[in-house]
């Protein structure tokens, strides 16, 4: 089963192995430098010798996981210990007053790269809704 981000070349690889498959492939977007979601459904093809290959639609970052906004921070182990300590119990740790996560980023207990990843994933998730 071929799985991975859109545009990495899953269908191209499959076409090399099974030319009859003739799966559509498309160049990645010049604008976003990401794939454009060419394959839209999973499809299985038979290999000449033995076995099968399944081409699947590319995942868009965390697109295959269904993570609620409130859940996301729990996947960042270094944030966990501060999660109950924000002023608001539904804090998203973006710009809320009294946010303990933001405070710990400022104090250097949470790495800014990790915090950036958190923010990116949060907004990436939201753009799907
Ligand atoms: N340079 C280079 N380009 C590749 C390679 N494999 C695929 N490509 C190109 O990358 C682009 C995307 O390939 P696809 O096969 O459509 O990608 P995909 O993973 O099937 O994408 P989705 O169907 O959107 O999930 C096409 O323009 C391909 O020609 C490779 O090994 N090297
Ligand atoms: Mg494809
Ligand atoms: Zn917070």
PDB file of N, CA and C in Angstrom, residues 27-90:
ATOM      1  N   UNK A  27       2.013  17.577 -11.385  1.00  0.00           N
ATOM      2  CA  UNK A  27       3.106  18.313 -10.759  1.00  0.00           C
ATOM      3  C   UNK A  27       2.645  18.971  -9.470  1.00  0.00           C
ATOM      4  N   UNK A  28       3.581  19.083  -8.551  1.00  0.00           N
ATOM      5  CA  UNK A  28       3.235  19.749  -7.292  1.00  0.00           C
ATOM      6  C   UNK A  28       3.062  21.256  -7.558  1.00  0.00           C
ATOM      7  N   UNK A  29       2.265  21.873  -6.713  1.00  0.00           N
ATOM      8  CA  UNK A  29       1.929  23.287  -6.877  1.00  0.00           C
ATOM      9  C   UNK A  29       3.156  24.178  -6.705  1.00  0.00           C
ATOM     10  N   UNK A  30       3.361  25.102  -7.659  1.00  0.00           N
ATOM     11  CA  UNK A  30       4.484  26.051  -7.541  1.00  0.00           C
ATOM     12  C   UNK A  30       4.225  27.014  -6.392  1.00  0.00           C
ATOM     13  N   UNK A  31       2.966  27.257  -6.152  1.00  0.00           N
ATOM     14  CA  UNK A  31       2.577  28.216  -5.114  1.00  0.00           C
ATOM     15  C   UNK A  31       2.870  27.688  -3.711  1.00  0.00           C
ATOM     16  N   UNK A  32       2.409  26.448  -3.427  1.00  0.00           N
ATOM     17  CA  UNK A  32       2.551  25.939  -2.057  1.00  0.00           C
ATOM     18  C   UNK A  32       3.665  24.915  -1.909  1.00  0.00           C
ATOM     19  N   UNK A  33       4.266  24.505  -3.061  1.00  0.00           N
ATOM     20  CA  UNK A  33       5.292  23.450  -3.054  1.00  0.00           C
ATOM     21  C   UNK A  33       4.760  22.150  -2.467  1.00  0.00           C
ATOM     22  N   UNK A  34       3.443  21.951  -2.545  1.00  0.00           N
ATOM     23  CA  UNK A  34       2.843  20.700  -2.066  1.00  0.00           C
ATOM     24  C   UNK A  34       2.078  20.041  -3.203  1.00  0.00           C
ATOM     25  N   UNK A  35       1.737  18.776  -3.002  1.00  0.00           N
ATOM     26  CA  UNK A  35       0.948  18.045  -3.987  1.00  0.00           C
ATOM     27  C   UNK A  35      -0.445  18.644  -4.093  1.00  0.00           C
ATOM     28  N   UNK A  36      -1.118  18.303  -5.198  1.00  0.00           N
ATOM     29  CA  UNK A  36      -2.426  18.913  -5.439  1.00  0.00           C
ATOM     30  C   UNK A  36      -3.579  17.903  -5.310  1.00  0.00           C
ATOM     31  N   UNK A  37      -3.311  16.811  -4.623  1.00  0.00           N
ATOM     32  CA  UNK A  37      -4.356  15.805  -4.360  1.00  0.00           C
ATOM     33  C   UNK A  37      -4.935  15.242  -5.653  1.00  0.00           C
ATOM     34  N   UNK A  38      -4.028  14.647  -6.415  1.00  0.00           N
ATOM     35  CA  UNK A  38      -4.382  14.108  -7.717  1.00  0.00           C
ATOM     36  C   UNK A  38      -5.195  12.827  -7.585  1.00  0.00           C
ATOM     37  N   UNK A  39      -4.706  11.895  -6.784  1.00  0.00           N
ATOM     38  CA  UNK A  39      -5.444  10.650  -6.555  1.00  0.00           C
ATOM     39  C   UNK A  39      -6.535  10.934  -5.526  1.00  0.00           C
ATOM     40  N   UNK A  40      -7.769  10.549  -5.856  1.00  0.00           N
ATOM     41  CA  UNK A  40      -8.870  10.930  -4.962  1.00  0.00           C
ATOM     42  C   UNK A  40      -9.518   9.745  -4.251  1.00  0.00           C
ATOM     43  N   UNK A  41      -9.196   8.526  -4.692  1.00  0.00           N
ATOM     44  CA  UNK A  41      -9.711   7.372  -3.956  1.00  0.00           C
ATOM     45  C   UNK A  41      -8.705   6.233  -4.046  1.00  0.00           C
ATOM     46  N   UNK A  42      -8.780   5.320  -3.103  1.00  0.00           N
ATOM     47  CA  UNK A  42      -7.847   4.186  -3.074  1.00  0.00           C
ATOM     48  C   UNK A  42      -8.248   3.168  -4.145  1.00  0.00           C
ATOM     49  N   UNK A  43      -7.235   2.641  -4.815  1.00  0.00           N
ATOM     50  CA  UNK A  43      -7.520   1.665  -5.868  1.00  0.00           C
ATOM     51  C   UNK A  43      -6.427   0.607  -5.865  1.00  0.00           C
ATOM     52  N   UNK A  44      -6.833  -0.647  -6.050  1.00  0.00           N
ATOM     53  CA  UNK A  44      -5.894  -1.764  -5.988  1.00  0.00           C
ATOM     54  C   UNK A  44      -5.583  -2.281  -7.393  1.00  0.00           C
ATOM     55  N   UNK A  45      -4.304  -2.556  -7.642  1.00  0.00           N
ATOM     56  CA  UNK A  45      -3.865  -3.068  -8.941  1.00  0.00           C
ATOM     57  C   UNK A  45      -3.055  -4.333  -8.727  1.00  0.00           C
ATOM     58  N   UNK A  46      -3.155  -5.243  -9.695  1.00  0.00           N
ATOM     59  CA  UNK A  46      -2.459  -6.521  -9.583  1.00  0.00           C
ATOM     60  C   UNK A  46      -1.064  -6.417 -10.191  1.00  0.00           C
ATOM     61  N   UNK A  47      -0.079  -6.896  -9.455  1.00  0.00           N
ATOM     62  CA  UNK A  47       1.280  -6.948  -9.979  1.00  0.00           C
ATOM     63  C   UNK A  47       1.411  -8.144 -10.907  1.00  0.00           C
ATOM     64  N   UNK A  48       2.307  -8.022 -11.882  1.00  0.00           N
ATOM     65  CA  UNK A  48       2.435  -9.066 -12.895  1.00  0.00           C
ATOM     66  C   UNK A  48       2.777 -10.423 -12.274  1.00  0.00           C
ATOM     67  N   UNK A  49       3.833 -10.440 -11.444  1.00  0.00           N
ATOM     68  CA  UNK A  49       4.261 -11.711 -10.868  1.00  0.00           C
ATOM     69  C   UNK A  49       3.305 -12.202  -9.781  1.00  0.00           C
ATOM     70  N   UNK A  50       3.258 -11.435  -8.724  1.00  0.00           N
ATOM     71  CA  UNK A  50       2.464 -11.861  -7.579  1.00  0.00           C
ATOM     72  C   UNK A  50       2.145 -10.664  -6.710  1.00  0.00           C
ATOM     73  N   UNK A  51       0.988 -10.625  -6.161  1.00  0.00           N
ATOM     74  CA  UNK A  51       0.636  -9.583  -5.194  1.00  0.00           C
ATOM     75  C   UNK A  51      -0.096  -8.405  -5.813  1.00  0.00           C
ATOM     76  N   UNK A  52      -0.363  -7.452  -4.953  1.00  0.00           N
ATOM     77  CA  UNK A  52      -1.154  -6.287  -5.362  1.00  0.00           C
ATOM     78  C   UNK A  52      -0.525  -5.017  -4.816  1.00  0.00           C
ATOM     79  N   UNK A  53      -0.820  -3.917  -5.462  1.00  0.00           N
ATOM     80  CA  UNK A  53      -0.399  -2.607  -4.963  1.00  0.00           C
ATOM     81  C   UNK A  53      -1.632  -1.719  -4.854  1.00  0.00           C
ATOM     82  N   UNK A  54      -1.718  -0.978  -3.783  1.00  0.00           N
ATOM     83  CA  UNK A  54      -2.849  -0.068  -3.606  1.00  0.00           C
ATOM     84  C   UNK A  54      -2.340   1.371  -3.620  1.00  0.00           C
ATOM     85  N   UNK A  55      -2.888   2.143  -4.551  1.00  0.00           N
ATOM     86  CA  UNK A  55      -2.580   3.575  -4.605  1.00  0.00           C
ATOM     87  C   UNK A  55      -3.625   4.294  -3.753  1.00  0.00           C
ATOM     88  N   UNK A  56      -3.183   5.248  -2.957  1.00  0.00           N
ATOM     89  CA  UNK A  56      -4.139   5.954  -2.084  1.00  0.00           C
ATOM     90  C   UNK A  56      -3.984   7.464  -2.250  1.00  0.00           C
ATOM     91  N   UNK A  57      -5.013   8.225  -1.907  1.00  0.00           N
ATOM     92  CA  UNK A  57      -4.896   9.686  -1.953  1.00  0.00           C
ATOM     93  C   UNK A  57      -3.868  10.157  -0.933  1.00  0.00           C
ATOM     94  N   UNK A  58      -3.100  11.176  -1.296  1.00  0.00           N
ATOM     95  CA  UNK A  58      -2.068  11.681  -0.392  1.00  0.00           C
ATOM     96  C   UNK A  58      -2.672  12.295   0.843  1.00  0.00           C
ATOM     97  N   UNK A  59      -2.001  12.067   1.941  1.00  0.00           N
ATOM     98  CA  UNK A  59      -2.479  12.701   3.167  1.00  0.00           C
ATOM     99  C   UNK A  59      -1.959  14.129   3.222  1.00  0.00           C
ATOM    100  N   UNK A  60      -2.736  14.996   3.808  1.00  0.00           N
ATOM    101  CA  UNK A  60      -2.354  16.392   3.944  1.00  0.00           C
ATOM    102  C   UNK A  60      -1.979  16.610   5.401  1.00  0.00           C
ATOM    103  N   UNK A  61      -0.701  16.652   5.670  1.00  0.00           N
ATOM    104  CA  UNK A  61      -0.212  16.757   7.044  1.00  0.00           C
ATOM    105  C   UNK A  61      -0.951  15.772   7.953  1.00  0.00           C
ATOM    106  N   UNK A  62      -1.725  16.277   8.889  1.00  0.00           N
ATOM    107  CA  UNK A  62      -2.380  15.387   9.827  1.00  0.00           C
ATOM    108  C   UNK A  62      -3.773  14.960   9.358  1.00  0.00           C
ATOM    109  N   UNK A  63      -3.983  15.064   8.071  1.00  0.00           N
ATOM    110  CA  UNK A  63      -5.314  14.801   7.542  1.00  0.00           C
ATOM    111  C   UNK A  63      -5.907  13.452   7.871  1.00  0.00           C
ATOM    112  N   UNK A  64      -5.056  12.437   8.117  1.00  0.00           N
ATOM    113  CA  UNK A  64      -5.650  11.130   8.379  1.00  0.00           C
ATOM    114  C   UNK A  64      -6.027  10.967   9.846  1.00  0.00           C
ATOM    115  N   UNK A  65      -5.474  11.828  10.677  1.00  0.00           N
ATOM    116  CA  UNK A  65      -5.836  11.735  12.086  1.00  0.00           C
ATOM    117  C   UNK A  65      -6.939  12.734  12.366  1.00  0.00           C
ATOM    118  N   UNK A  66      -7.874  12.342  13.161  1.00  0.00           N
ATOM    119  CA  UNK A  66      -8.940  13.253  13.505  1.00  0.00           C
ATOM    120  C   UNK A  66      -8.716  13.744  14.932  1.00  0.00           C
ATOM    121  N   UNK A  67      -7.935  14.801  15.042  1.00  0.00           N
ATOM    122  CA  UNK A  67      -7.585  15.320  16.353  1.00  0.00           C
ATOM    123  C   UNK A  67      -8.406  16.579  16.639  1.00  0.00           C
ATOM    124  N   UNK A  68      -9.060  16.574  17.757  1.00  0.00           N
ATOM    125  CA  UNK A  68      -9.791  17.776  18.161  1.00  0.00           C
ATOM    126  C   UNK A  68      -8.791  18.835  18.628  1.00  0.00           C
ATOM    127  N   UNK A  69      -9.153  20.107  18.445  1.00  0.00           N
ATOM    128  CA  UNK A  69      -8.278  21.205  18.875  1.00  0.00           C
ATOM    129  C   UNK A  69      -7.808  21.018  20.317  1.00  0.00           C
ATOM    130  N   UNK A  70      -8.763  20.677  21.171  1.00  0.00           N
ATOM    131  CA  UNK A  70      -8.449  20.563  22.598  1.00  0.00           C
ATOM    132  C   UNK A  70      -7.518  19.393  22.897  1.00  0.00           C
ATOM    133  N   UNK A  71      -7.510  18.423  21.984  1.00  0.00           N
ATOM    134  CA  UNK A  71      -6.729  17.207  22.187  1.00  0.00           C
ATOM    135  C   UNK A  71      -5.271  17.403  21.767  1.00  0.00           C
ATOM    136  N   UNK A  72      -5.064  18.269  20.785  1.00  0.00           N
ATOM    137  CA  UNK A  72      -3.758  18.370  20.126  1.00  0.00           C
ATOM    138  C   UNK A  72      -2.602  18.586  21.103  1.00  0.00           C
ATOM    139  N   UNK A  73      -2.775  19.503  22.039  1.00  0.00           N
ATOM    140  CA  UNK A  73      -1.676  19.825  22.951  1.00  0.00           C
ATOM    141  C   UNK A  73      -1.245  18.616  23.784  1.00  0.00           C
ATOM    142  N   UNK A  74      -2.166  17.663  23.975  1.00  0.00           N
ATOM    143  CA  UNK A  74      -1.823  16.476  24.762  1.00  0.00           C
ATOM    144  C   UNK A  74      -0.812  15.587  24.050  1.00  0.00           C
ATOM    145  N   UNK A  75      -0.665  15.761  22.732  1.00  0.00           N
ATOM    146  CA  UNK A  75       0.318  14.979  21.978  1.00  0.00           C
ATOM    147  C   UNK A  75       1.714  15.580  22.089  1.00  0.00           C
ATOM    148  N   UNK A  76       1.806  16.762  22.646  1.00  0.00           N
ATOM    149  CA  UNK A  76       3.112  17.393  22.869  1.00  0.00           C
ATOM    150  C   UNK A  76       3.489  17.142  24.330  1.00  0.00           C
ATOM    151  N   UNK A  77       4.318  16.110  24.519  1.00  0.00           N
ATOM    152  CA  UNK A  77       4.598  15.647  25.884  1.00  0.00           C
ATOM    153  C   UNK A  77       5.086  16.750  26.812  1.00  0.00           C
ATOM    154  N   UNK A  78       5.892  17.668  26.259  1.00  0.00           N
ATOM    155  CA  UNK A  78       6.451  18.704  27.132  1.00  0.00           C
ATOM    156  C   UNK A  78       5.398  19.741  27.524  1.00  0.00           C
ATOM    157  N   UNK A  79       4.266  19.756  26.835  1.00  0.00           N
ATOM    158  CA  UNK A  79       3.198  20.703  27.193  1.00  0.00           C
ATOM    159  C   UNK A  79       2.263  20.120  28.248  1.00  0.00           C
ATOM    160  N   UNK A  80       2.202  18.799  28.291  1.00  0.00           N
ATOM    161  CA  UNK A  80       1.201  18.123  29.118  1.00  0.00           C
ATOM    162  C   UNK A  80       1.142  18.620  30.550  1.00  0.00           C
ATOM    163  N   UNK A  81       2.322  18.739  31.152  1.00  0.00           N
ATOM    164  CA  UNK A  81       2.347  19.081  32.577  1.00  0.00           C
ATOM    165  C   UNK A  81       1.785  20.472  32.869  1.00  0.00           C
ATOM    166  N   UNK A  82       1.664  21.320  31.828  1.00  0.00           N
ATOM    167  CA  UNK A  82       1.156  22.681  32.060  1.00  0.00           C
ATOM    168  C   UNK A  82      -0.300  22.843  31.650  1.00  0.00           C
ATOM    169  N   UNK A  83      -0.881  21.790  31.099  1.00  0.00           N
ATOM    170  CA  UNK A  83      -2.177  21.959  30.436  1.00  0.00           C
ATOM    171  C   UNK A  83      -3.319  22.364  31.354  1.00  0.00           C
ATOM    172  N   UNK A  84      -3.315  21.884  32.578  1.00  0.00           N
ATOM    173  CA  UNK A  84      -4.404  22.267  33.474  1.00  0.00           C
ATOM    174  C   UNK A  84      -4.227  23.656  34.088  1.00  0.00           C
ATOM    175  N   UNK A  85      -3.113  24.318  33.735  1.00  0.00           N
ATOM    176  CA  UNK A  85      -2.738  25.524  34.474  1.00  0.00           C
ATOM    177  C   UNK A  85      -3.014  26.839  33.757  1.00  0.00           C
ATOM    178  N   UNK A  86      -3.646  26.761  32.581  1.00  0.00           N
ATOM    179  CA  UNK A  86      -4.002  28.000  31.896  1.00  0.00           C
ATOM    180  C   UNK A  86      -5.216  28.616  32.592  1.00  0.00           C
ATOM    181  N   UNK A  87      -5.383  29.923  32.406  1.00  0.00           N
ATOM    182  CA  UNK A  87      -6.499  30.625  33.052  1.00  0.00           C
ATOM    183  C   UNK A  87      -7.840  30.076  32.571  1.00  0.00           C
ATOM    184  N   UNK A  88      -7.943  29.831  31.268  1.00  0.00           N
ATOM    185  CA  UNK A  88      -9.197  29.319  30.709  1.00  0.00           C
ATOM    186  C   UNK A  88      -9.058  27.823  30.435  1.00  0.00           C
ATOM    187  N   UNK A  89     -10.061  27.056  30.846  1.00  0.00           N
ATOM    188  CA  UNK A  89      -9.890  25.605  30.688  1.00  0.00           C
ATOM    189  C   UNK A  89     -10.052  25.141  29.237  1.00  0.00           C
ATOM    190  N   UNK A  90     -10.540  26.026  28.356  1.00  0.00           N
ATOM    191  CA  UNK A  90     -10.580  25.659  26.927  1.00  0.00           C
ATOM    192  C   UNK A  90      -9.516  26.434  26.131  1.00  0.00           C
TER     193      UNK A  90
END
